[in-house]
Amino acid sequence: TVMFCALAQQHELQAAFSGRVALLLDELFCAFDDAVEASGMYKYQHVGEWYIVACPRAACPFDEAEQARPYPPALSLGMLRLADALRAITRGR
């Protein structure tokens, strides 16, 4: 499971870029990083407006033993819970 997320108003924030906006974005993405770590998922990367998260299995695509096992449903559920947590973080800012 891989999740792609972006801030809906990121273009507006970039257009009005200031020290305050930079601090806000830094705090937001640090909070995202903490939530990802706490969930057991992996931050794949943050590129442009995309924040990309992978489940542990997707983070190891070349591990043949891992990929041969049945997909654990808990990983999908964990990603959904993480998505809710990330939305809650953005609402609190």
Short mmCIF file of N, CA and C in Angstrom, two decimals, residues 33-76:
data_model
loop_
_atom_site.label_atom_id
_atom_site.label_comp_id
_atom_site.label_asym_id
_atom_site.label_seq_id
_atom_site.Cartn_x
_atom_site.Cartn_y
_atom_site.Cartn_z
N ASP A 33 5.95 13.37 9.69
CA ASP A 33 7.02 12.38 9.87
C ASP A 33 6.84 11.60 11.17
N ASP A 34 6.49 12.31 12.25
CA ASP A 34 6.27 11.65 13.55
C ASP A 34 5.10 10.68 13.47
N ALA A 35 4.01 11.09 12.81
CA ALA A 35 2.82 10.23 12.68
C ALA A 35 3.15 8.99 11.86
N VAL A 36 3.91 9.16 10.80
CA VAL A 36 4.30 8.02 9.95
C VAL A 36 5.13 7.04 10.76
N GLU A 37 6.11 7.55 11.48
CA GLU A 37 6.96 6.67 12.29
C GLU A 37 6.14 5.92 13.34
N ALA A 38 5.23 6.64 14.01
CA ALA A 38 4.41 6.02 15.05
C ALA A 38 3.49 4.94 14.48
N SER A 39 3.10 5.08 13.22
CA SER A 39 2.18 4.12 12.60
C SER A 39 2.89 2.85 12.11
N GLY A 40 4.21 2.88 12.05
CA GLY A 40 4.94 1.73 11.53
C GLY A 40 5.08 1.75 10.02
N MET A 41 4.64 2.82 9.39
CA MET A 41 4.78 2.97 7.95
C MET A 41 6.12 3.66 7.67
N TYR A 42 6.41 3.89 6.40
CA TYR A 42 7.68 4.51 6.01
C TYR A 42 7.43 5.71 5.10
N LYS A 43 8.06 6.82 5.44
CA LYS A 43 8.02 7.97 4.54
C LYS A 43 8.93 7.62 3.37
N TYR A 44 8.35 7.58 2.19
CA TYR A 44 9.14 7.26 1.00
C TYR A 44 9.91 8.51 0.58
N GLN A 45 9.17 9.61 0.39
CA GLN A 45 9.81 10.89 0.10
C GLN A 45 8.79 12.00 0.10
N HIS A 46 9.31 13.21 0.12
CA HIS A 46 8.49 14.41 0.00
C HIS A 46 9.06 15.16 -1.19
N VAL A 47 8.31 15.18 -2.28
CA VAL A 47 8.77 15.79 -3.52
C VAL A 47 7.74 16.82 -3.96
N GLY A 48 8.19 18.06 -4.08
CA GLY A 48 7.26 19.11 -4.50
C GLY A 48 6.09 19.17 -3.54
N GLU A 49 4.91 19.02 -4.07
CA GLU A 49 3.73 19.07 -3.20
C GLU A 49 3.31 17.69 -2.70
N TRP A 50 3.99 16.64 -3.14
CA TRP A 50 3.62 15.28 -2.76
C TRP A 50 4.40 14.77 -1.56
N TYR A 51 3.67 14.21 -0.61
CA TYR A 51 4.22 13.53 0.55
C TYR A 51 3.84 12.07 0.35
N ILE A 52 4.83 11.20 0.21
CA ILE A 52 4.58 9.81 -0.19
C ILE A 52 4.96 8.87 0.95
N VAL A 53 4.02 7.98 1.30
CA VAL A 53 4.20 7.03 2.39
C VAL A 53 3.98 5.62 1.86
N ALA A 54 4.81 4.69 2.31
CA ALA A 54 4.68 3.28 1.91
C ALA A 54 4.52 2.40 3.14
N CYS A 55 3.79 1.30 2.97
CA CYS A 55 3.71 0.32 4.04
C CYS A 55 5.03 -0.45 4.09
N PRO A 56 5.31 -1.15 5.16
CA PRO A 56 6.58 -1.88 5.26
C PRO A 56 6.82 -2.83 4.08
N ARG A 57 5.78 -3.45 3.60
CA ARG A 57 5.94 -4.39 2.48
C ARG A 57 6.30 -3.66 1.19
N ALA A 58 5.65 -2.55 0.93
CA ALA A 58 5.95 -1.78 -0.29
C ALA A 58 7.34 -1.15 -0.21
N ALA A 59 7.83 -0.94 1.00
CA ALA A 59 9.16 -0.37 1.17
C ALA A 59 10.26 -1.37 0.85
N CYS A 60 9.90 -2.64 0.67
CA CYS A 60 10.88 -3.70 0.36
C CYS A 60 10.46 -4.46 -0.90
N PRO A 61 10.38 -3.78 -2.05
CA PRO A 61 9.84 -4.45 -3.25
C PRO A 61 10.70 -5.59 -3.78
N PHE A 62 11.97 -5.64 -3.42
CA PHE A 62 12.84 -6.68 -3.95
C PHE A 62 13.10 -7.82 -2.97
N ASP A 63 12.39 -7.79 -1.85
CA ASP A 63 12.50 -8.88 -0.86
C ASP A 63 11.55 -9.98 -1.30
N GLU A 64 12.08 -10.97 -1.97
CA GLU A 64 11.24 -12.03 -2.55
C GLU A 64 10.44 -12.79 -1.50
N ALA A 65 11.04 -13.06 -0.36
CA ALA A 65 10.32 -13.79 0.69
C ALA A 65 9.14 -12.97 1.19
N GLU A 66 9.35 -11.68 1.40
CA GLU A 66 8.26 -10.80 1.87
C GLU A 66 7.16 -10.70 0.83
N GLN A 67 7.54 -10.55 -0.43
CA GLN A 67 6.55 -10.38 -1.49
C GLN A 67 5.78 -11.67 -1.79
N ALA A 68 6.34 -12.82 -1.44
CA ALA A 68 5.68 -14.11 -1.68
C ALA A 68 4.58 -14.40 -0.66
N ARG A 69 4.65 -13.76 0.51
CA ARG A 69 3.64 -14.00 1.55
C ARG A 69 2.32 -13.33 1.18
N PRO A 70 1.21 -13.86 1.71
CA PRO A 70 -0.08 -13.18 1.49
C PRO A 70 -0.03 -11.76 2.06
N TYR A 71 -0.73 -10.87 1.40
CA TYR A 71 -0.73 -9.47 1.84
C TYR A 71 -1.51 -9.33 3.14
N PRO A 72 -0.88 -8.78 4.19
CA PRO A 72 -1.58 -8.64 5.48
C PRO A 72 -2.61 -7.50 5.43
N PRO A 73 -3.88 -7.79 5.65
CA PRO A 73 -4.90 -6.74 5.64
C PRO A 73 -4.63 -5.62 6.64
N ALA A 74 -3.90 -5.91 7.69
CA ALA A 74 -3.60 -4.89 8.70
C ALA A 74 -2.81 -3.74 8.11
N LEU A 75 -2.05 -3.98 7.06
CA LEU A 75 -1.28 -2.89 6.45
C LEU A 75 -2.20 -1.86 5.80
N SER A 76 -3.23 -2.33 5.11
CA SER A 76 -4.18 -1.39 4.50
C SER A 76 -4.92 -0.61 5.57
#
